[in-house]
Amino acid sequence: MSDADRSTVGAPPRPIDCGIKGLCPQCGARTLFAGVLRFAERCPACGLSIAGFNVGDGPAALLVLAWGAIVVALAIVVELSFSPPWWLHVLLWVPLSTAAIVWSLRVAKGWLLAAEYRHEAGEGRLAP
């Protein structure tokens, strides 16, 4: 084992890896998600309470706006280039936009939760 490998053993995973692979931000086990977009209550490998983190609706709003702009731009290009019937647009863009948003939402939620864990983010409180 090289020195680089030894230095990463036991190190928590990067937040982006938690989002892409569904890794627990504490131990690195693939236990972050219990469903497609639902977080697990607790990591069975290390016991981290994942339910205590609040990712909120920020990733969803941002991704719907971003993917919406991309899909609309692509739909305009396709319409001006090929002039397909309206039902072809429906068959093309609805599944594409749904799949893109669901996949990227899973990544964004996992990344944000891992970033909250890494930076020990919590609810805002006023000191007494």
Short mmCIF file of N, CA, C and O in Angstrom, two decimals:
data_model
loop_
_atom_site.label_atom_id
_atom_site.label_comp_id
_atom_site.label_asym_id
_atom_site.label_seq_id
_atom_site.Cartn_x
_atom_site.Cartn_y
_atom_site.Cartn_z
N MET A 1 0.85 -1.18 0.00
CA MET A 1 0.00 0.00 0.00
C MET A 1 0.89 1.23 0.00
O MET A 1 1.81 1.36 0.78
N SER A 2 0.62 2.17 -0.89
CA SER A 2 1.43 3.38 -0.98
C SER A 2 1.04 4.36 0.10
O SER A 2 0.03 4.22 0.78
N ASP A 3 1.85 5.42 0.26
CA ASP A 3 1.56 6.44 1.26
C ASP A 3 0.26 7.17 0.93
O ASP A 3 -0.50 7.55 1.83
N ALA A 4 -0.02 7.37 -0.36
CA ALA A 4 -1.26 8.05 -0.75
C ALA A 4 -2.47 7.21 -0.37
O ALA A 4 -3.49 7.74 0.08
N ASP A 5 -2.36 5.87 -0.53
CA ASP A 5 -3.47 5.00 -0.16
C ASP A 5 -3.67 4.99 1.35
O ASP A 5 -4.79 4.98 1.83
N ARG A 6 -2.59 5.01 2.12
CA ARG A 6 -2.71 5.02 3.58
C ARG A 6 -3.36 6.29 4.08
O ARG A 6 -4.09 6.27 5.06
N SER A 7 -3.08 7.41 3.42
CA SER A 7 -3.63 8.67 3.91
C SER A 7 -5.12 8.79 3.66
O SER A 7 -5.81 9.54 4.34
N THR A 8 -5.67 8.03 2.69
CA THR A 8 -7.11 8.12 2.42
C THR A 8 -7.91 7.03 3.12
O THR A 8 -9.12 7.11 3.15
N VAL A 9 -7.24 6.03 3.69
CA VAL A 9 -7.96 4.99 4.39
C VAL A 9 -8.54 5.60 5.67
O VAL A 9 -7.85 6.23 6.45
N GLY A 10 -9.83 5.43 5.88
CA GLY A 10 -10.48 5.96 7.07
C GLY A 10 -10.90 7.41 6.94
O GLY A 10 -11.56 7.93 7.82
N ALA A 11 -10.50 8.07 5.85
CA ALA A 11 -10.90 9.46 5.64
C ALA A 11 -12.35 9.49 5.17
O ALA A 11 -12.78 8.62 4.42
N PRO A 12 -13.10 10.49 5.62
CA PRO A 12 -14.49 10.56 5.14
C PRO A 12 -14.52 10.84 3.64
O PRO A 12 -13.63 11.48 3.10
N PRO A 13 -15.55 10.36 2.97
CA PRO A 13 -15.64 10.59 1.52
C PRO A 13 -15.90 12.05 1.19
O PRO A 13 -16.43 12.80 2.01
N ARG A 14 -15.54 12.44 -0.03
CA ARG A 14 -15.82 13.81 -0.48
C ARG A 14 -17.33 13.98 -0.64
O ARG A 14 -18.03 13.03 -0.97
N PRO A 15 -17.84 15.20 -0.43
CA PRO A 15 -19.29 15.41 -0.57
C PRO A 15 -19.83 15.02 -1.94
O PRO A 15 -20.93 14.46 -2.04
N ILE A 16 -19.10 15.27 -3.01
CA ILE A 16 -19.58 14.93 -4.34
C ILE A 16 -19.68 13.41 -4.51
O ILE A 16 -20.59 12.91 -5.16
N ASP A 17 -18.77 12.67 -3.89
CA ASP A 17 -18.85 11.21 -3.94
C ASP A 17 -20.06 10.70 -3.16
O ASP A 17 -20.68 9.72 -3.57
N CYS A 18 -20.40 11.38 -2.07
CA CYS A 18 -21.61 11.01 -1.32
C CYS A 18 -22.84 11.20 -2.18
O CYS A 18 -23.76 10.38 -2.15
N GLY A 19 -22.86 12.27 -2.97
CA GLY A 19 -24.00 12.51 -3.83
C GLY A 19 -24.09 11.54 -4.99
O GLY A 19 -25.16 11.00 -5.27
N ILE A 20 -23.00 11.29 -5.65
CA ILE A 20 -23.01 10.42 -6.83
C ILE A 20 -23.20 8.95 -6.45
O ILE A 20 -23.99 8.24 -7.07
N LYS A 21 -22.50 8.50 -5.43
CA LYS A 21 -22.52 7.08 -5.08
C LYS A 21 -23.45 6.74 -3.93
O LYS A 21 -23.63 5.56 -3.62
N GLY A 22 -24.03 7.73 -3.25
CA GLY A 22 -24.90 7.47 -2.11
C GLY A 22 -24.16 7.00 -0.88
O GLY A 22 -24.64 6.16 -0.13
N LEU A 23 -22.96 7.57 -0.64
CA LEU A 23 -22.14 7.15 0.49
C LEU A 23 -22.51 7.90 1.76
O LEU A 23 -22.86 9.08 1.73
N CYS A 24 -22.41 7.21 2.88
CA CYS A 24 -22.59 7.85 4.18
C CYS A 24 -21.45 8.85 4.37
O CYS A 24 -20.28 8.51 4.14
N PRO A 25 -21.73 10.09 4.79
CA PRO A 25 -20.66 11.08 4.93
C PRO A 25 -19.70 10.78 6.07
O PRO A 25 -18.60 11.34 6.11
N GLN A 26 -20.06 9.89 6.98
CA GLN A 26 -19.18 9.58 8.10
C GLN A 26 -18.28 8.39 7.82
O GLN A 26 -17.08 8.46 8.01
N CYS A 27 -18.88 7.28 7.34
CA CYS A 27 -18.10 6.05 7.19
C CYS A 27 -17.83 5.64 5.74
O CYS A 27 -16.98 4.82 5.48
N GLY A 28 -18.58 6.21 4.79
CA GLY A 28 -18.36 5.89 3.39
C GLY A 28 -19.12 4.67 2.89
O GLY A 28 -18.93 4.25 1.75
N ALA A 29 -20.00 4.08 3.71
CA ALA A 29 -20.81 2.94 3.26
C ALA A 29 -21.92 3.45 2.33
O ALA A 29 -22.36 4.58 2.44
N ARG A 30 -22.37 2.60 1.42
CA ARG A 30 -23.43 2.99 0.47
C ARG A 30 -24.80 2.87 1.13
O ARG A 30 -25.63 2.08 0.73
N THR A 31 -25.03 3.71 2.13
CA THR A 31 -26.27 3.60 2.91
C THR A 31 -26.99 4.94 3.04
O THR A 31 -27.89 5.06 3.86
N LEU A 32 -26.67 5.94 2.24
CA LEU A 32 -27.25 7.27 2.40
C LEU A 32 -28.72 7.30 2.01
O LEU A 32 -29.53 7.95 2.67
N PHE A 33 -29.11 6.57 0.97
CA PHE A 33 -30.48 6.62 0.47
C PHE A 33 -31.22 5.33 0.78
O PHE A 33 -30.68 4.24 0.66
N ALA A 34 -32.50 5.49 1.16
CA ALA A 34 -33.38 4.34 1.38
C ALA A 34 -34.29 4.12 0.18
O ALA A 34 -34.93 3.09 0.06
N GLY A 35 -34.36 5.09 -0.71
CA GLY A 35 -35.17 5.00 -1.92
C GLY A 35 -34.50 5.81 -3.01
O GLY A 35 -33.34 6.19 -2.88
N VAL A 36 -35.24 6.12 -4.05
CA VAL A 36 -34.67 6.88 -5.15
C VAL A 36 -34.22 8.27 -4.67
O VAL A 36 -33.11 8.71 -4.94
N LEU A 37 -35.09 8.96 -3.94
CA LEU A 37 -34.77 10.29 -3.45
C LEU A 37 -34.89 10.42 -1.94
O LEU A 37 -34.66 11.49 -1.39
N ARG A 38 -35.23 9.36 -1.24
CA ARG A 38 -35.47 9.42 0.21
C ARG A 38 -34.21 8.98 0.96
O ARG A 38 -33.63 7.94 0.67
N PHE A 39 -33.82 9.81 1.94
CA PHE A 39 -32.67 9.46 2.77
C PHE A 39 -33.05 8.34 3.74
O PHE A 39 -34.19 8.22 4.15
N ALA A 40 -32.05 7.56 4.11
CA ALA A 40 -32.24 6.57 5.16
C ALA A 40 -32.36 7.30 6.50
O ALA A 40 -31.87 8.42 6.64
N GLU A 41 -33.00 6.69 7.46
CA GLU A 41 -33.12 7.30 8.79
C GLU A 41 -31.77 7.31 9.52
O GLU A 41 -31.43 8.27 10.19
N ARG A 42 -31.03 6.23 9.37
CA ARG A 42 -29.77 6.04 10.09
C ARG A 42 -28.86 5.15 9.25
O ARG A 42 -29.34 4.28 8.54
N CYS A 43 -27.58 5.39 9.32
CA CYS A 43 -26.62 4.53 8.62
C CYS A 43 -26.45 3.24 9.42
O CYS A 43 -26.05 3.29 10.59
N PRO A 44 -26.76 2.08 8.82
CA PRO A 44 -26.60 0.84 9.57
C PRO A 44 -25.15 0.47 9.84
O PRO A 44 -24.87 -0.29 10.77
N ALA A 45 -24.23 1.02 9.08
CA ALA A 45 -22.81 0.68 9.26
C ALA A 45 -22.18 1.41 10.45
O ALA A 45 -21.47 0.82 11.25
N CYS A 46 -22.47 2.72 10.59
CA CYS A 46 -21.81 3.50 11.64
C CYS A 46 -22.78 4.12 12.64
O CYS A 46 -22.36 4.65 13.66
N GLY A 47 -24.09 4.11 12.34
CA GLY A 47 -25.08 4.64 13.27
C GLY A 47 -25.34 6.13 13.14
O GLY A 47 -26.06 6.69 13.96
N LEU A 48 -24.80 6.80 12.13
CA LEU A 48 -25.03 8.23 11.95
C LEU A 48 -26.51 8.48 11.71
O LEU A 48 -27.13 7.85 10.86
N SER A 49 -27.10 9.41 12.45
CA SER A 49 -28.50 9.76 12.28
C SER A 49 -28.64 10.72 11.10
O SER A 49 -28.40 11.91 11.22
N ILE A 50 -29.04 10.18 9.97
CA ILE A 50 -29.18 10.98 8.75
C ILE A 50 -30.45 11.81 8.81
O ILE A 50 -30.53 12.87 8.21
N ALA A 51 -31.44 11.36 9.56
CA ALA A 51 -32.72 12.06 9.66
C ALA A 51 -32.56 13.45 10.29
O ALA A 51 -33.41 14.30 10.09
N GLY A 52 -31.49 13.69 11.01
CA GLY A 52 -31.28 14.97 11.67
C GLY A 52 -30.84 16.08 10.73
O GLY A 52 -30.83 17.25 11.12
N PHE A 53 -30.49 15.76 9.51
CA PHE A 53 -30.05 16.77 8.54
C PHE A 53 -31.26 17.29 7.76
O PHE A 53 -32.19 16.55 7.48
N ASN A 54 -31.23 18.56 7.41
CA ASN A 54 -32.33 19.17 6.66
C ASN A 54 -31.78 19.78 5.38
O ASN A 54 -31.19 20.85 5.40
N VAL A 55 -31.99 19.09 4.27
CA VAL A 55 -31.50 19.59 2.98
C VAL A 55 -32.44 20.63 2.41
O VAL A 55 -32.03 21.56 1.73
N GLY A 56 -33.73 20.50 2.68
CA GLY A 56 -34.71 21.47 2.21
C GLY A 56 -35.03 21.34 0.73
O GLY A 56 -34.74 20.34 0.08
N ASP A 57 -35.65 22.40 0.18
CA ASP A 57 -36.10 22.39 -1.20
C ASP A 57 -35.16 23.13 -2.15
O ASP A 57 -35.47 23.27 -3.33
N GLY A 58 -34.05 23.62 -1.66
CA GLY A 58 -33.12 24.38 -2.50
C GLY A 58 -32.64 23.63 -3.72
O GLY A 58 -32.70 24.15 -4.83
N PRO A 59 -32.16 22.38 -3.55
CA PRO A 59 -31.70 21.65 -4.73
C PRO A 59 -32.80 21.43 -5.76
O PRO A 59 -32.56 21.54 -6.96
N ALA A 60 -34.02 21.15 -5.30
CA ALA A 60 -35.12 20.90 -6.24
C ALA A 60 -35.44 22.15 -7.05
O ALA A 60 -35.59 22.08 -8.28
N ALA A 61 -35.55 23.29 -6.39
CA ALA A 61 -35.87 24.52 -7.11
C ALA A 61 -34.78 24.89 -8.11
O ALA A 61 -35.07 25.23 -9.26
N LEU A 62 -33.54 24.80 -7.70
CA LEU A 62 -32.42 25.13 -8.58
C LEU A 62 -32.37 24.20 -9.79
O LEU A 62 -32.21 24.65 -10.93
N LEU A 63 -32.54 22.91 -9.56
CA LEU A 63 -32.44 21.95 -10.67
C LEU A 63 -33.61 22.03 -11.63
O LEU A 63 -33.43 21.88 -12.83
N VAL A 64 -34.81 22.29 -11.12
CA VAL A 64 -35.96 22.44 -12.02
C VAL A 64 -35.76 23.66 -12.91
O VAL A 64 -36.02 23.62 -14.12
N LEU A 65 -35.27 24.75 -12.35
CA LEU A 65 -35.01 25.94 -13.17
C LEU A 65 -33.90 25.70 -14.18
O LEU A 65 -34.02 26.07 -15.35
N ALA A 66 -32.81 25.07 -13.76
CA ALA A 66 -31.68 24.83 -14.66
C ALA A 66 -32.06 23.87 -15.78
O ALA A 66 -31.83 24.15 -16.96
N TRP A 67 -32.63 22.72 -15.41
CA TRP A 67 -33.01 21.75 -16.43
C TRP A 67 -34.14 22.27 -17.31
O TRP A 67 -34.22 21.94 -18.49
N GLY A 68 -35.04 23.07 -16.73
CA GLY A 68 -36.10 23.67 -17.53
C GLY A 68 -35.55 24.55 -18.63
O GLY A 68 -36.01 24.50 -19.78
N ALA A 69 -34.55 25.37 -18.29
CA ALA A 69 -33.94 26.23 -19.30
C ALA A 69 -33.24 25.42 -20.39
O ALA A 69 -33.35 25.73 -21.58
N ILE A 70 -32.55 24.36 -19.99
CA ILE A 70 -31.84 23.51 -20.96
C ILE A 70 -32.83 22.81 -21.89
O ILE A 70 -32.66 22.80 -23.12
N VAL A 71 -33.90 22.24 -21.32
CA VAL A 71 -34.88 21.52 -22.12
C VAL A 71 -35.63 22.47 -23.06
O VAL A 71 -35.86 22.13 -24.23
N VAL A 72 -35.98 23.64 -22.60
CA VAL A 72 -36.67 24.61 -23.47
C VAL A 72 -35.76 25.02 -24.62
O VAL A 72 -36.20 25.10 -25.78
N ALA A 73 -34.50 25.28 -24.34
CA ALA A 73 -33.56 25.64 -25.41
C ALA A 73 -33.42 24.51 -26.43
O ALA A 73 -33.45 24.76 -27.65
N LEU A 74 -33.30 23.28 -25.95
CA LEU A 74 -33.20 22.15 -26.86
C LEU A 74 -34.49 21.95 -27.67
O LEU A 74 -34.44 21.64 -28.86
N ALA A 75 -35.63 22.14 -27.01
CA ALA A 75 -36.91 21.99 -27.72
C ALA A 75 -37.05 23.04 -28.82
O ALA A 75 -37.56 22.76 -29.90
N ILE A 76 -36.60 24.26 -28.57
CA ILE A 76 -36.65 25.31 -29.59
C ILE A 76 -35.76 24.96 -30.77
O ILE A 76 -36.14 25.11 -31.93
N VAL A 77 -34.56 24.46 -30.48
CA VAL A 77 -33.64 24.06 -31.55
C VAL A 77 -34.26 22.95 -32.39
O VAL A 77 -34.21 22.98 -33.63
N VAL A 78 -34.83 21.94 -31.74
CA VAL A 78 -35.45 20.83 -32.46
C VAL A 78 -36.64 21.32 -33.29
O VAL A 78 -36.81 20.93 -34.45
N GLU A 79 -37.46 22.20 -32.72
CA GLU A 79 -38.62 22.72 -33.44
C GLU A 79 -38.21 23.51 -34.67
O GLU A 79 -38.77 23.35 -35.75
N LEU A 80 -37.21 24.36 -34.53
CA LEU A 80 -36.78 25.19 -35.66
C LEU A 80 -36.01 24.39 -36.71
O LEU A 80 -36.03 24.73 -37.89
N SER A 81 -35.37 23.32 -36.30
CA SER A 81 -34.59 22.51 -37.24
C SER A 81 -35.43 21.47 -37.97
O SER A 81 -35.23 21.24 -39.16
N PHE A 82 -36.34 20.81 -37.27
CA PHE A 82 -37.05 19.67 -37.84
C PHE A 82 -38.56 19.84 -37.93
O PHE A 82 -39.21 19.06 -38.62
N SER A 83 -39.14 20.75 -37.19
CA SER A 83 -40.60 20.97 -37.13
C SER A 83 -41.38 19.68 -36.91
O SER A 83 -42.29 19.33 -37.68
N PRO A 84 -41.08 18.93 -35.84
CA PRO A 84 -41.81 17.69 -35.59
C PRO A 84 -43.21 17.99 -35.05
O PRO A 84 -43.49 19.10 -34.60
N PRO A 85 -44.12 17.00 -35.07
CA PRO A 85 -45.44 17.22 -34.48
C PRO A 85 -45.34 17.39 -32.96
O PRO A 85 -44.35 16.97 -32.35
N TRP A 86 -46.36 17.99 -32.36
CA TRP A 86 -46.33 18.30 -30.93
C TRP A 86 -46.17 17.05 -30.07
O TRP A 86 -45.52 17.08 -29.04
N TRP A 87 -46.78 15.93 -30.48
CA TRP A 87 -46.71 14.71 -29.68
C TRP A 87 -45.29 14.15 -29.62
O TRP A 87 -44.93 13.49 -28.65
N LEU A 88 -44.49 14.42 -30.64
CA LEU A 88 -43.10 13.98 -30.59
C LEU A 88 -42.31 14.77 -29.55
O LEU A 88 -41.45 14.23 -28.87
N HIS A 89 -42.63 16.06 -29.44
CA HIS A 89 -42.01 16.85 -28.36
C HIS A 89 -42.36 16.28 -27.00
O HIS A 89 -41.49 16.17 -26.12
N VAL A 90 -43.61 15.91 -26.81
CA VAL A 90 -44.04 15.34 -25.53
C VAL A 90 -43.30 14.04 -25.25
O VAL A 90 -42.79 13.82 -24.15
N LEU A 91 -43.23 13.16 -26.25
CA LEU A 91 -42.54 11.88 -26.08
C LEU A 91 -41.04 12.05 -25.83
O LEU A 91 -40.42 11.21 -25.18
N LEU A 92 -40.48 13.11 -26.35
CA LEU A 92 -39.03 13.33 -26.20
C LEU A 92 -38.68 14.05 -24.91
O LEU A 92 -37.83 13.59 -24.15
N TRP A 93 -39.34 15.16 -24.63
CA TRP A 93 -38.89 16.04 -23.56
C TRP A 93 -39.41 15.69 -22.17
O TRP A 93 -38.71 15.92 -21.19
N VAL A 94 -40.59 15.12 -22.07
CA VAL A 94 -41.11 14.78 -20.74
C VAL A 94 -40.25 13.70 -20.06
O VAL A 94 -39.80 13.89 -18.93
N PRO A 95 -39.97 12.57 -20.71
CA PRO A 95 -39.12 11.57 -20.05
C PRO A 95 -37.68 12.07 -19.83
O PRO A 95 -37.08 11.79 -18.80
N LEU A 96 -37.16 12.81 -20.80
CA LEU A 96 -35.79 13.30 -20.65
C LEU A 96 -35.66 14.25 -19.48
O LEU A 96 -34.74 14.12 -18.65
N SER A 97 -36.57 15.20 -19.37
CA SER A 97 -36.49 16.17 -18.27
C SER A 97 -36.76 15.50 -16.93
O SER A 97 -36.11 15.82 -15.93
N THR A 98 -37.69 14.56 -16.88
CA THR A 98 -37.97 13.85 -15.63
C THR A 98 -36.75 13.06 -15.16
O THR A 98 -36.36 13.13 -14.00
N ALA A 99 -36.14 12.30 -16.06
CA ALA A 99 -34.96 11.51 -15.69
C ALA A 99 -33.80 12.41 -15.27
O ALA A 99 -33.11 12.11 -14.29
N ALA A 100 -33.58 13.50 -15.99
CA ALA A 100 -32.47 14.39 -15.66
C ALA A 100 -32.67 15.03 -14.29
O ALA A 100 -31.72 15.12 -13.49
N ILE A 101 -33.88 15.45 -14.00
CA ILE A 101 -34.13 16.11 -12.70
C ILE A 101 -34.02 15.10 -11.56
O ILE A 101 -33.41 15.40 -10.53
N VAL A 102 -34.58 13.92 -11.71
CA VAL A 102 -34.53 12.93 -10.62
C VAL A 102 -33.09 12.51 -10.36
O VAL A 102 -32.65 12.46 -9.20
N TRP A 103 -32.33 12.21 -11.40
CA TRP A 103 -30.93 11.79 -11.19
C TRP A 103 -30.11 12.92 -10.56
O TRP A 103 -29.39 12.70 -9.59
N SER A 104 -30.23 14.13 -11.11
CA SER A 104 -29.42 15.22 -10.57
C SER A 104 -29.90 15.66 -9.19
O SER A 104 -29.10 16.13 -8.38
N LEU A 105 -31.18 15.48 -8.88
CA LEU A 105 -31.68 15.81 -7.55
C LEU A 105 -31.09 14.86 -6.51
O LEU A 105 -30.73 15.28 -5.41
N ARG A 106 -30.98 13.60 -6.86
CA ARG A 106 -30.35 12.63 -5.95
C ARG A 106 -28.90 13.03 -5.66
O ARG A 106 -28.47 13.03 -4.52
N VAL A 107 -28.18 13.40 -6.70
CA VAL A 107 -26.78 13.82 -6.53
C VAL A 107 -26.70 15.09 -5.70
O VAL A 107 -25.89 15.19 -4.77
N ALA A 108 -27.54 16.08 -6.00
CA ALA A 108 -27.49 17.35 -5.29
C ALA A 108 -27.87 17.20 -3.82
O ALA A 108 -27.24 17.80 -2.95
N LYS A 109 -28.89 16.39 -3.53
CA LYS A 109 -29.29 16.18 -2.14
C LYS A 109 -28.19 15.47 -1.35
O LYS A 109 -27.89 15.84 -0.22
N GLY A 110 -27.58 14.45 -1.94
CA GLY A 110 -26.50 13.74 -1.26
C GLY A 110 -25.29 14.63 -1.04
O GLY A 110 -24.67 14.61 0.03
N TRP A 111 -24.96 15.44 -2.03
CA TRP A 111 -23.83 16.36 -1.90
C TRP A 111 -24.09 17.39 -0.80
O TRP A 111 -23.22 17.66 0.02
N LEU A 112 -25.29 17.96 -0.78
CA LEU A 112 -25.61 18.99 0.21
C LEU A 112 -25.62 18.41 1.62
O LEU A 112 -25.13 19.04 2.56
N LEU A 113 -26.17 17.21 1.79
CA LEU A 113 -26.16 16.58 3.11
C LEU A 113 -24.73 16.32 3.58
O LEU A 113 -24.40 16.59 4.73
N ALA A 114 -23.88 15.84 2.70
CA ALA A 114 -22.49 15.58 3.06
C ALA A 114 -21.75 16.88 3.38
O ALA A 114 -20.92 16.92 4.29
N ALA A 115 -22.07 17.96 2.66
CA ALA A 115 -21.45 19.25 2.96
C ALA A 115 -21.91 19.76 4.33
O ALA A 115 -21.10 20.32 5.09
N GLU A 116 -23.19 19.57 4.65
CA GLU A 116 -23.67 19.95 5.98
C GLU A 116 -22.95 19.15 7.06
O GLU A 116 -22.57 19.70 8.09
N TYR A 117 -22.75 17.86 6.84
CA TYR A 117 -22.05 17.03 7.81
C TYR A 117 -20.60 17.48 7.97
O TYR A 117 -20.11 17.64 9.08
N ARG A 118 -19.93 17.70 6.85
CA ARG A 118 -18.52 18.07 6.89
C ARG A 118 -18.29 19.39 7.61
O ARG A 118 -17.32 19.56 8.36
N HIS A 119 -19.19 20.36 7.40
CA HIS A 119 -19.01 21.70 7.98
C HIS A 119 -19.79 21.88 9.28
O HIS A 119 -19.88 23.00 9.79
N GLU A 120 -20.36 20.78 9.79
CA GLU A 120 -21.11 20.79 11.04
C GLU A 120 -22.18 21.88 11.05
O GLU A 120 -22.34 22.61 12.03
N ALA A 121 -22.92 21.99 9.95
CA ALA A 121 -23.96 22.99 9.84
C ALA A 121 -25.13 22.61 10.74
O ALA A 121 -25.41 21.45 10.96
N GLY A 122 -25.79 23.60 11.26
CA GLY A 122 -26.95 23.36 12.12
C GLY A 122 -27.92 24.52 12.00
O GLY A 122 -27.70 25.47 11.26
N GLU A 123 -28.99 24.42 12.75
CA GLU A 123 -29.97 25.48 12.77
C GLU A 123 -29.35 26.73 13.35
O GLU A 123 -28.51 26.68 14.25
N GLY A 124 -29.77 27.87 12.83
CA GLY A 124 -29.28 29.14 13.37
C GLY A 124 -29.84 29.38 14.75
O GLY A 124 -31.02 29.20 15.01
N ARG A 125 -28.98 29.75 15.68
CA ARG A 125 -29.39 29.99 17.06
C ARG A 125 -28.73 31.26 17.56
O ARG A 125 -27.59 31.55 17.21
N LEU A 126 -29.43 31.97 18.37
CA LEU A 126 -28.87 33.16 18.99
C LEU A 126 -28.28 32.75 20.33
O LEU A 126 -28.89 32.03 21.11
N ALA A 127 -27.09 33.24 20.59
CA ALA A 127 -26.44 32.94 21.86
C ALA A 127 -27.15 33.72 22.97
O ALA A 127 -27.49 34.88 22.80
N PRO A 128 -27.39 33.09 24.13
CA PRO A 128 -28.07 33.80 25.23
C PRO A 128 -27.19 34.88 25.84
O PRO A 128 -26.02 34.86 25.81
#
